[in-house]
Short mmCIF file of C-alpha atoms and ligand atoms in Angstrom, two decimals:
data_model
loop_
_atom_site.label_atom_id
_atom_site.label_comp_id
_atom_site.label_asym_id
_atom_site.label_seq_id
_atom_site.Cartn_x
_atom_site.Cartn_y
_atom_site.Cartn_z
CA MET Z 1058 17.97 -41.44 0.79
CA ALA Z 1059 16.40 -37.92 0.79
CA ARG Z 1060 13.78 -36.39 -1.50
CA ILE Z 1061 14.94 -32.99 -3.27
CA VAL Z 1062 13.99 -30.47 -5.58
CA MET Z 1063 17.04 -28.70 -7.72
CA LYS Z 1064 16.51 -25.74 -8.81
CA PHE Z 1065 18.07 -24.24 -11.75
CA GLY Z 1066 18.02 -20.51 -13.57
CA GLY Z 1067 18.83 -18.79 -16.76
CA THR Z 1068 22.62 -18.32 -16.94
CA SER Z 1069 22.91 -22.42 -15.63
CA MET Z 1070 20.38 -23.76 -18.13
CA ALA Z 1071 21.66 -20.96 -20.54
CA GLY Z 1072 22.92 -23.03 -23.71
CA THR Z 1073 23.67 -27.03 -24.99
CA GLU Z 1074 27.57 -26.79 -22.70
CA ARG Z 1075 25.33 -25.05 -19.32
CA ILE Z 1076 22.97 -28.12 -19.54
CA ARG Z 1077 25.14 -30.54 -19.97
CA ARG Z 1078 27.39 -29.87 -16.91
CA VAL Z 1079 23.37 -29.16 -15.33
CA ALA Z 1080 22.70 -32.65 -15.75
CA GLN Z 1081 25.92 -34.14 -14.58
CA ILE Z 1082 24.74 -32.51 -11.26
CA VAL Z 1083 21.76 -33.78 -11.27
CA LYS Z 1084 22.69 -37.25 -12.32
CA ALA Z 1085 24.94 -36.73 -9.39
CA GLN Z 1086 22.39 -35.84 -6.47
CA THR Z 1087 20.62 -39.57 -8.26
CA ASP Z 1088 23.91 -41.66 -8.35
CA ARG Z 1089 23.14 -40.01 -4.40
CA GLY Z 1090 20.50 -42.71 -4.39
CA ASP Z 1091 18.41 -39.39 -3.40
CA GLU Z 1092 15.34 -39.33 -5.52
CA VAL Z 1093 15.59 -35.71 -7.45
CA ALA Z 1094 12.36 -33.29 -8.87
CA VAL Z 1095 14.71 -29.90 -11.38
CA VAL Z 1096 12.51 -26.89 -11.26
CA VAL Z 1097 14.39 -24.88 -14.49
CA SER Z 1098 14.16 -21.53 -15.73
CA ALA Z 1099 14.06 -20.75 -19.23
CA MET Z 1100 17.73 -19.68 -21.11
CA ALA Z 1101 18.89 -16.05 -19.74
CA GLY Z 1102 17.27 -13.62 -22.25
CA ASP Z 1103 14.75 -15.34 -24.00
CA THR Z 1104 12.22 -14.43 -21.51
CA ASP Z 1105 13.20 -11.13 -22.84
CA ARG Z 1106 12.91 -12.22 -26.18
CA LEU Z 1107 9.86 -13.84 -26.15
CA VAL Z 1108 8.25 -10.46 -24.33
CA ASN Z 1109 10.02 -8.60 -26.85
CA PHE Z 1110 7.93 -10.31 -29.51
CA CYS Z 1111 4.19 -10.16 -27.75
CA ARG Z 1112 4.56 -6.28 -27.12
CA GLU Z 1113 5.84 -5.80 -30.95
CA ALA Z 1114 2.67 -7.86 -32.53
CA ASN Z 1115 0.34 -6.19 -30.57
CA ALA Z 1116 0.96 -3.20 -27.90
CA LEU Z 1117 -2.25 -3.89 -25.97
CA TYR Z 1118 -1.38 -7.44 -26.19
CA ASP Z 1119 -3.75 -9.83 -24.33
CA PRO Z 1120 -2.47 -11.68 -21.55
CA ALA Z 1121 -3.55 -14.72 -22.30
CA GLU Z 1122 -1.70 -14.93 -25.21
CA TYR Z 1123 1.35 -13.29 -23.70
CA ASP Z 1124 1.63 -16.46 -20.99
CA VAL Z 1125 1.44 -18.70 -24.24
CA VAL Z 1126 4.53 -16.78 -25.23
CA VAL Z 1127 6.61 -16.67 -22.57
CA ALA Z 1128 6.29 -20.20 -21.08
CA ALA Z 1129 7.66 -20.84 -24.09
CA GLY Z 1130 11.25 -21.09 -22.89
CA GLU Z 1131 10.92 -22.91 -19.99
CA GLN Z 1132 9.39 -25.87 -21.96
CA ILE Z 1133 12.33 -25.79 -24.68
CA THR Z 1134 14.90 -26.19 -21.57
CA SER Z 1135 12.67 -28.85 -19.31
CA GLY Z 1136 12.99 -30.87 -22.36
CA LEU Z 1137 17.36 -30.60 -23.39
CA LEU Z 1138 18.00 -31.00 -19.97
CA ALA Z 1139 15.31 -34.51 -19.83
CA MET Z 1140 17.54 -35.67 -22.76
CA THR Z 1141 20.83 -34.66 -21.74
CA LEU Z 1142 19.93 -36.07 -18.25
CA GLN Z 1143 18.99 -39.12 -20.93
CA ALA Z 1144 23.10 -39.26 -23.22
CA LEU Z 1145 24.32 -39.66 -19.46
CA GLY Z 1146 22.38 -42.60 -19.00
CA ALA Z 1147 19.71 -41.07 -16.11
CA GLN Z 1148 15.80 -42.07 -16.40
CA ALA Z 1149 14.03 -38.48 -16.53
CA ARG Z 1150 10.89 -37.48 -17.93
CA SER Z 1151 9.45 -33.63 -18.56
CA TRP Z 1152 6.43 -32.28 -16.21
CA MET Z 1153 4.65 -29.45 -18.47
CA GLY Z 1154 2.27 -26.92 -16.33
CA TRP Z 1155 -0.57 -27.67 -17.47
CA GLN Z 1156 0.21 -32.38 -17.23
CA MET Z 1157 0.95 -32.63 -13.04
CA PRO Z 1158 -0.98 -29.97 -13.75
CA VAL Z 1159 0.03 -26.59 -10.95
CA GLN Z 1160 -3.51 -24.66 -9.99
CA THR Z 1161 -2.50 -20.88 -10.59
CA GLY Z 1162 -5.52 -18.02 -10.42
CA SER Z 1163 -6.43 -16.39 -13.90
CA ALA Z 1164 -4.27 -13.18 -12.54
CA HIS Z 1165 -2.24 -13.66 -16.71
CA SER Z 1166 0.98 -12.96 -16.17
CA LYS Z 1167 1.32 -12.79 -12.37
CA ALA Z 1168 -0.59 -15.59 -10.99
CA LYS Z 1169 -0.87 -16.96 -7.62
CA ILE Z 1170 -0.16 -21.32 -7.27
CA ASP Z 1171 -3.53 -22.99 -5.85
CA ASP Z 1172 -2.08 -26.31 -5.37
CA ILE Z 1173 0.04 -28.66 -7.16
CA THR Z 1174 -0.91 -31.98 -8.08
CA THR Z 1175 1.31 -34.95 -7.87
CA ASP Z 1176 0.58 -37.77 -7.52
CA GLN Z 1177 1.82 -39.28 -10.62
CA LEU Z 1178 4.33 -37.10 -10.50
CA LEU Z 1179 6.28 -38.87 -6.63
CA GLU Z 1180 5.00 -42.32 -8.58
CA SER Z 1181 7.40 -41.26 -11.92
CA MET Z 1182 10.41 -40.15 -9.26
CA GLY Z 1183 10.29 -43.26 -6.40
CA ALA Z 1184 10.64 -45.54 -9.81
CA GLY Z 1185 14.00 -43.84 -10.11
CA GLN Z 1186 12.44 -41.33 -12.68
CA ILE Z 1187 13.98 -37.32 -12.53
CA ALA Z 1188 11.19 -35.40 -12.93
CA VAL Z 1189 11.68 -32.42 -14.87
CA ILE Z 1190 9.91 -29.45 -14.20
CA PRO Z 1191 9.90 -25.95 -16.30
CA GLY Z 1192 9.87 -23.35 -13.64
CA PHE Z 1193 7.16 -20.34 -14.07
CA GLN Z 1194 4.37 -21.70 -16.45
CA GLY Z 1195 0.70 -23.30 -14.40
CA LEU Z 1196 -2.73 -23.83 -15.30
CA SER Z 1197 -5.40 -21.44 -14.14
CA ASP Z 1198 -9.39 -22.52 -13.58
CA LYS Z 1199 -10.44 -21.15 -17.28
CA ASN Z 1200 -7.88 -23.97 -18.35
CA ARG Z 1201 -5.21 -22.32 -19.81
CA ILE Z 1202 -1.38 -21.71 -19.71
CA THR Z 1203 -0.26 -19.16 -16.49
CA THR Z 1204 2.67 -17.68 -15.87
CA LEU Z 1205 3.61 -16.24 -12.17
CA GLY Z 1206 6.04 -13.10 -12.92
CA ARG Z 1207 9.49 -12.57 -14.31
CA GLY Z 1208 11.82 -14.38 -12.01
CA GLY Z 1209 9.24 -16.63 -11.04
CA SER Z 1210 9.91 -20.22 -10.72
CA ASP Z 1211 12.05 -19.33 -7.94
CA THR Z 1212 8.66 -19.63 -6.18
CA SER Z 1213 7.62 -22.36 -8.91
CA ALA Z 1214 10.53 -25.03 -6.94
CA VAL Z 1215 10.23 -23.42 -3.51
CA ALA Z 1216 5.87 -24.66 -4.19
CA VAL Z 1217 7.15 -27.93 -5.80
CA ALA Z 1218 9.15 -28.36 -3.16
CA ALA Z 1219 6.12 -27.73 -0.23
CA ALA Z 1220 3.94 -30.20 -2.65
CA VAL Z 1221 7.18 -32.82 -2.72
CA LYS Z 1222 7.38 -32.31 0.76
CA ALA Z 1223 11.50 -32.33 0.31
CA ASP Z 1224 14.13 -32.19 2.59
CA ARG Z 1225 15.50 -29.89 0.86
CA CYS Z 1226 15.03 -27.30 -2.39
CA ASP Z 1227 18.59 -26.36 -4.19
CA ILE Z 1228 18.24 -22.97 -5.96
CA TYR Z 1229 21.53 -22.91 -8.70
CA THR Z 1230 22.45 -20.04 -9.35
CA ASP Z 1231 25.78 -17.96 -10.96
CA VAL Z 1232 26.81 -16.77 -7.10
CA ASP Z 1233 26.65 -19.30 -5.12
CA GLY Z 1234 25.25 -18.08 -1.90
CA VAL Z 1235 23.80 -14.91 0.20
CA TYR Z 1236 26.80 -12.69 1.64
CA THR Z 1237 27.50 -9.67 3.73
CA THR Z 1238 26.84 -7.83 1.39
CA ASP Z 1239 28.04 -7.25 -2.08
CA PRO Z 1240 30.79 -8.54 -3.17
CA ARG Z 1241 31.05 -5.66 -5.78
CA ILE Z 1242 31.42 -3.08 -3.04
CA VAL Z 1243 32.88 -4.96 -0.51
CA ALA Z 1244 35.55 -7.38 -1.52
CA ARG Z 1245 35.51 -8.51 1.97
CA ALA Z 1246 31.76 -9.32 2.32
CA ARG Z 1247 30.99 -12.71 3.42
CA LYS Z 1248 28.82 -16.05 1.71
CA LEU Z 1249 26.56 -16.35 5.09
CA LYS Z 1250 26.17 -19.89 6.42
CA ALA Z 1251 22.97 -19.43 7.35
CA VAL Z 1252 19.66 -17.44 7.17
CA THR Z 1253 16.31 -16.94 9.02
CA PHE Z 1254 13.79 -16.35 6.38
CA GLU Z 1255 12.75 -13.00 7.94
CA GLU Z 1256 16.53 -11.79 7.10
CA MET Z 1257 15.88 -13.21 3.55
CA LEU Z 1258 13.45 -11.63 2.66
CA GLU Z 1259 14.51 -7.74 4.08
CA LEU Z 1260 17.37 -8.39 2.26
CA ALA Z 1261 15.78 -9.71 -0.71
CA SER Z 1262 13.58 -6.82 -1.15
CA VAL Z 1263 16.45 -4.36 0.31
CA GLY Z 1264 18.38 -5.19 -3.25
CA ALA Z 1265 20.01 -8.43 -3.09
CA LYS Z 1266 18.41 -9.72 -5.70
CA VAL Z 1267 18.85 -14.17 -5.18
CA LEU Z 1268 16.00 -14.85 -4.94
CA GLN Z 1269 12.00 -13.68 -6.18
CA THR Z 1270 11.26 -12.13 -2.98
CA ARG Z 1271 7.54 -14.42 -3.31
CA SER Z 1272 9.60 -17.57 -2.69
CA VAL Z 1273 11.24 -16.62 0.30
CA GLY Z 1274 7.36 -15.47 1.53
CA LEU Z 1275 6.21 -19.17 1.07
CA ALA Z 1276 9.34 -20.93 1.65
CA MET Z 1277 8.53 -19.65 5.65
CA LYS Z 1278 4.26 -20.50 5.56
CA GLU Z 1279 5.74 -23.85 4.13
CA ASN Z 1280 8.93 -24.44 5.56
CA VAL Z 1281 11.19 -25.63 2.99
CA ARG Z 1282 14.76 -25.09 3.53
CA ILE Z 1283 16.83 -23.29 0.88
CA GLN Z 1284 19.96 -24.14 0.12
CA VAL Z 1285 21.56 -21.89 -2.37
CA LEU Z 1286 23.82 -22.36 -4.60
CA SER Z 1287 26.34 -22.04 -7.79
CA SER Z 1288 26.21 -24.64 -10.96
CA PHE Z 1289 29.23 -22.83 -12.03
CA THR Z 1290 31.72 -25.29 -10.33
CA ASP Z 1291 33.58 -28.02 -11.83
CA GLU Z 1292 33.45 -31.43 -11.77
CA ASP Z 1293 35.58 -32.15 -7.50
CA ALA Z 1294 33.19 -29.57 -6.10
CA PRO Z 1295 32.59 -30.38 -3.03
CA ALA Z 1296 28.26 -32.26 -3.07
CA ALA Z 1297 25.49 -30.30 -2.20
CA ASP Z 1298 24.35 -32.41 0.63
CA THR Z 1299 27.81 -31.45 2.70
CA ILE Z 1300 25.79 -27.00 1.94
CA PRO Z 1301 28.53 -25.42 0.90
CA GLY Z 1302 26.11 -22.42 -0.45
CA THR Z 1303 23.71 -20.66 1.82
CA MET Z 1304 21.36 -21.98 4.21
CA ILE Z 1305 17.35 -19.89 4.81
CA VAL Z 1306 15.67 -21.99 7.34
CA GLY Z 1307 13.15 -20.92 9.91
CA ASP Z 1308 14.96 -18.92 13.43
CA GLU Z 1309 14.86 -22.76 15.14
CA GLU Z 1310 17.38 -24.14 13.15
CA ILE Z 1311 19.47 -21.51 12.89
CA GLU Z 1312 19.13 -20.32 16.99
CA GLY Z 1313 22.91 -22.07 18.94
CA SER Z 1314 23.95 -23.87 15.83
CA ASP Z 1315 25.75 -21.82 14.67
CA VAL Z 1316 28.27 -19.34 17.49
CA GLU Z 1317 29.70 -17.82 15.74
CA ARG Z 1318 26.94 -15.53 14.60
CA GLN Z 1319 26.87 -11.44 14.43
CA LEU Z 1320 24.36 -9.22 15.73
CA ILE Z 1321 23.48 -7.86 11.35
CA THR Z 1322 23.48 -10.76 9.09
CA GLY Z 1323 23.54 -8.51 6.85
CA ILE Z 1324 23.75 -4.75 4.82
CA ALA Z 1325 21.85 -4.74 1.95
CA HIS Z 1326 21.76 -0.91 -0.87
CA ASP Z 1327 18.60 0.36 -2.83
CA LYS Z 1328 18.86 2.49 -5.23
CA ASN Z 1329 16.09 2.39 -6.84
CA GLU Z 1330 13.77 4.90 -4.63
CA ALA Z 1331 12.95 8.56 -4.73
CA LYS Z 1332 12.70 11.18 -1.92
CA VAL Z 1333 9.32 13.24 -2.57
CA THR Z 1334 9.07 16.39 -0.37
CA LEU Z 1335 5.45 18.50 0.72
CA THR Z 1336 6.40 22.23 2.26
CA ARG Z 1337 4.00 23.74 3.97
CA VAL Z 1338 1.91 21.79 5.02
CA PRO Z 1339 -1.83 22.28 7.07
CA ASP Z 1340 -0.20 21.27 10.67
CA GLN Z 1341 -3.37 19.86 11.19
CA PRO Z 1342 -5.89 16.59 12.40
CA GLY Z 1343 -6.43 14.56 8.27
CA ALA Z 1344 -3.19 16.12 6.97
CA VAL Z 1345 -1.79 13.14 6.04
CA ALA Z 1346 -4.12 11.21 5.66
CA HIS Z 1347 -4.91 13.58 2.49
CA ILE Z 1348 -1.61 13.17 1.42
CA PHE Z 1349 -1.16 9.32 1.61
CA GLU Z 1350 -4.71 8.13 1.01
CA PRO Z 1351 -4.14 8.78 -3.60
CA LEU Z 1352 -1.44 7.20 -3.44
CA SER Z 1353 -2.30 4.31 -1.92
CA ASP Z 1354 -5.79 4.37 -4.10
CA ALA Z 1355 -2.76 4.22 -7.69
CA SER Z 1356 -1.12 1.25 -5.75
CA ILE Z 1357 1.91 3.62 -4.99
CA ASN Z 1358 3.59 2.39 -2.46
CA VAL Z 1359 5.28 4.75 0.02
CA ASP Z 1360 7.97 3.44 1.72
CA MET Z 1361 9.61 6.16 4.78
CA ILE Z 1362 7.92 8.99 5.84
CA ILE Z 1363 9.08 11.81 8.26
CA GLN Z 1364 7.32 14.75 9.41
CA ASN Z 1365 9.24 17.60 10.47
CA VAL Z 1366 8.28 19.39 13.50
CA GLY Z 1367 5.90 22.38 12.97
CA ARG Z 1368 6.85 25.77 11.96
CA ASP Z 1369 5.22 28.68 13.23
CA LYS Z 1370 1.55 29.96 10.89
CA GLY Z 1371 0.84 26.01 12.00
CA GLU Z 1372 2.89 23.83 8.77
CA THR Z 1373 5.09 21.20 8.53
CA ASP Z 1374 6.91 19.87 5.40
CA VAL Z 1375 6.20 16.08 4.66
CA THR Z 1376 8.95 14.04 3.64
CA PHE Z 1377 8.73 10.38 2.24
CA THR Z 1378 9.83 7.82 -0.18
CA VAL Z 1379 8.07 6.32 -3.74
CA PRO Z 1380 9.31 3.60 -5.62
CA ALA Z 1381 11.95 5.81 -7.96
CA ALA Z 1382 10.01 4.23 -11.28
CA ASP Z 1383 6.19 5.69 -9.87
CA LEU Z 1384 8.29 8.73 -9.03
CA ALA Z 1385 6.67 11.03 -11.83
CA ARG Z 1386 2.85 9.47 -11.31
CA ALA Z 1387 3.66 10.05 -7.92
CA THR Z 1388 3.78 14.08 -8.17
CA ASP Z 1389 1.21 14.23 -10.63
CA ILE Z 1390 -1.70 12.55 -8.48
CA LEU Z 1391 0.24 14.87 -5.29
CA GLU Z 1392 0.15 18.27 -7.87
CA ASN Z 1393 -3.66 17.26 -8.91
CA MET Z 1394 -4.28 16.91 -5.56
CA ARG Z 1395 -2.81 20.63 -4.31
CA GLU Z 1396 -5.71 22.17 -3.24
CA LYS Z 1397 -7.14 19.80 -0.93
CA ILE Z 1398 -3.93 18.79 0.66
CA GLY Z 1399 -3.30 22.05 0.31
CA PHE Z 1400 0.50 22.41 1.01
CA ASN Z 1401 2.93 24.99 -0.97
CA ARG Z 1402 6.08 22.67 -3.45
CA VAL Z 1403 6.99 19.72 -4.49
CA ILE Z 1404 10.45 19.02 -4.58
CA SER Z 1405 11.83 15.59 -5.54
CA ASP Z 1406 15.50 13.77 -5.77
CA THR Z 1407 16.45 10.48 -7.14
CA ARG Z 1408 19.80 10.75 -6.01
CA VAL Z 1409 19.28 8.55 -3.47
CA THR Z 1410 19.89 5.37 -1.84
CA LYS Z 1411 18.52 3.14 1.21
CA ILE Z 1412 21.20 1.21 3.39
CA SER Z 1413 19.41 -1.53 5.39
CA VAL Z 1414 20.79 -3.00 8.40
CA VAL Z 1415 19.38 -6.85 8.19
CA GLY Z 1416 19.79 -8.89 11.47
CA VAL Z 1417 17.58 -10.96 13.99
CA GLY Z 1418 20.09 -10.25 16.96
CA MET Z 1419 18.63 -7.24 16.88
CA LYS Z 1420 15.41 -7.87 18.65
CA SER Z 1421 17.06 -8.53 21.93
CA HIS Z 1422 19.89 -5.79 21.39
CA ALA Z 1423 19.99 -2.52 21.77
CA GLY Z 1424 22.28 0.31 19.77
CA VAL Z 1425 21.87 -1.39 16.67
CA ALA Z 1426 21.24 1.56 15.12
CA SER Z 1427 23.74 3.76 17.53
CA THR Z 1428 26.20 2.30 16.03
CA MET Z 1429 24.32 2.76 12.36
CA PHE Z 1430 24.37 6.77 12.95
CA SER Z 1431 27.64 7.25 14.58
CA ALA Z 1432 30.08 5.13 11.88
CA LEU Z 1433 27.78 7.59 9.38
CA ALA Z 1434 28.00 10.16 11.29
CA ASP Z 1435 32.11 9.65 10.88
CA ARG Z 1436 32.58 9.93 8.03
CA LYS Z 1437 30.25 13.05 7.82
CA ILE Z 1438 27.48 10.86 4.95
CA ASN Z 1439 24.58 12.56 6.01
CA ILE Z 1440 20.89 10.93 6.60
CA GLN Z 1441 18.17 12.25 5.70
CA ALA Z 1442 15.19 9.92 6.78
CA ILE Z 1443 15.18 6.62 8.93
CA THR Z 1444 13.05 3.84 9.37
CA THR Z 1445 12.84 0.82 11.33
CA SER Z 1446 11.07 -3.00 12.05
CA GLU Z 1447 12.42 -5.68 14.43
CA ILE Z 1448 14.69 -6.45 12.41
CA LYS Z 1449 16.17 -3.99 10.09
CA VAL Z 1450 17.04 -0.71 10.10
CA SER Z 1451 16.97 1.73 6.79
CA VAL Z 1452 18.04 5.04 6.43
CA LEU Z 1453 18.15 7.03 3.55
CA ILE Z 1454 21.56 9.23 2.35
CA ASP Z 1455 23.09 10.67 -0.86
CA GLU Z 1456 23.04 8.06 -3.48
CA ASP Z 1457 26.79 9.07 -4.14
CA GLU Z 1458 27.58 8.21 -0.36
CA THR Z 1459 26.08 3.91 -1.17
CA GLU Z 1460 29.47 2.89 -1.59
CA LEU Z 1461 31.56 4.29 1.10
CA ALA Z 1462 28.35 3.47 3.06
CA VAL Z 1463 28.82 0.43 2.88
CA ARG Z 1464 31.82 -0.22 3.37
CA VAL Z 1465 32.16 2.12 6.23
CA LEU Z 1466 29.07 -0.41 7.64
CA HIS Z 1467 30.21 -3.33 6.98
CA THR Z 1468 33.55 -2.92 9.19
CA ALA Z 1469 31.09 -0.86 11.93
CA TYR Z 1470 29.42 -4.08 12.77
CA GLY Z 1471 32.32 -6.29 12.12
CA LEU Z 1472 31.39 -7.89 8.79
CA ASP Z 1473 34.71 -7.48 7.19
CA ALA Z 1474 36.21 -11.10 6.18
CA GLU Z 1475 39.65 -11.70 8.25
N1 LIG X 781 12.26 -17.23 -17.15
C1 LIG X 781 11.18 -16.25 -15.92
C2 LIG X 781 11.98 -15.10 -16.21
O1 LIG X 781 12.56 -14.68 -16.76
C3 LIG X 781 11.57 -16.43 -14.91
C4 LIG X 781 12.69 -17.75 -14.39
O2 LIG X 781 13.93 -17.20 -15.10
O3 LIG X 781 12.65 -17.48 -12.92
O4 LIG X 781 11.38 -13.77 -15.55
MG1 MG X 782 16.49 -14.97 -10.86
#
């Protein structure tokens, strides 16, 4: 017997027919003798609809009331799934965030989970009742409903899995696993058997949008083993216990188990970056601090940074990237600081993409970056900025060359499927 947390996303819960399929998958898991808690999202599109109602009601809405409204989508799907399970002859009941409770702070619309009370939940699961838990919602220390931020049901599922010490947290979605790269760009992208938490964090934050990034950080901290797999399968599909999807686990579990493991695990791309260049910045101590302090004060995340070699007259150019959504704010802040920083011009460009190659294998191997640079050079793709971490090399290129670059790198690192 195992204890499994199963999570179903919005496309899996979208309508009666989909929920029936979910109920069959859940029932099959309990029929094998496992204790099961299910965490569900709202039906796809419903949370957006509820957010719009809030905006229409009051442009300056109270975040506490916003949470009351948007948490409702998950209340509906959890009740519907419990009923559908009962219709299949299974024992099931729903547990709202406030009933367990899922205790959170009071930062409405972006609350963090502090603690989940599990005594009653475990008792009921132990008695053979399937627990159906709405994702995304919690209860603040001031006794009000909170939500965890968009996409937060993944985090709910991982937190429940940690709290009940589950053997595995199966996250069912509309893709059947994590791929070496976006299969819409590279037809020969392969589904990965296993990815480490660290790799998934990099892949999630650089644009492979399978899981909410926060949920992966929590899984790493609590050592919750996750499987990503599809709910869009028919009745004779392989059972989740045979691990048809992608496992996200600690390094220890991967080392040695997967002999065919490649040096590079995956390639991600992110088009939501913008490049900013300040020309003729004084080449002297403190200049760079004057640029980045006000950006950080405004909570603008700077990612890649390059300072060019000094020109004559003690001046230099500084280039960096910010999220495209923050570009207008960033340039405005910099323009206002022109005197203090002492630069000539701000030049910005949103037509850029960040391409990242990720793999724990590069901790122990040299040459990963140079393979990347030569592969891109062979195709005459110009690199505008570079950053590296222990398990990642990222380059900034022209947006028009995104698809070509991803394909070329996928081949260069030997990731193409046979
Ligand atoms: N329904 C919420 C959202 O769309 C939470 C989730 O589905 O993860 O953001
Ligand atoms: Mg999601």
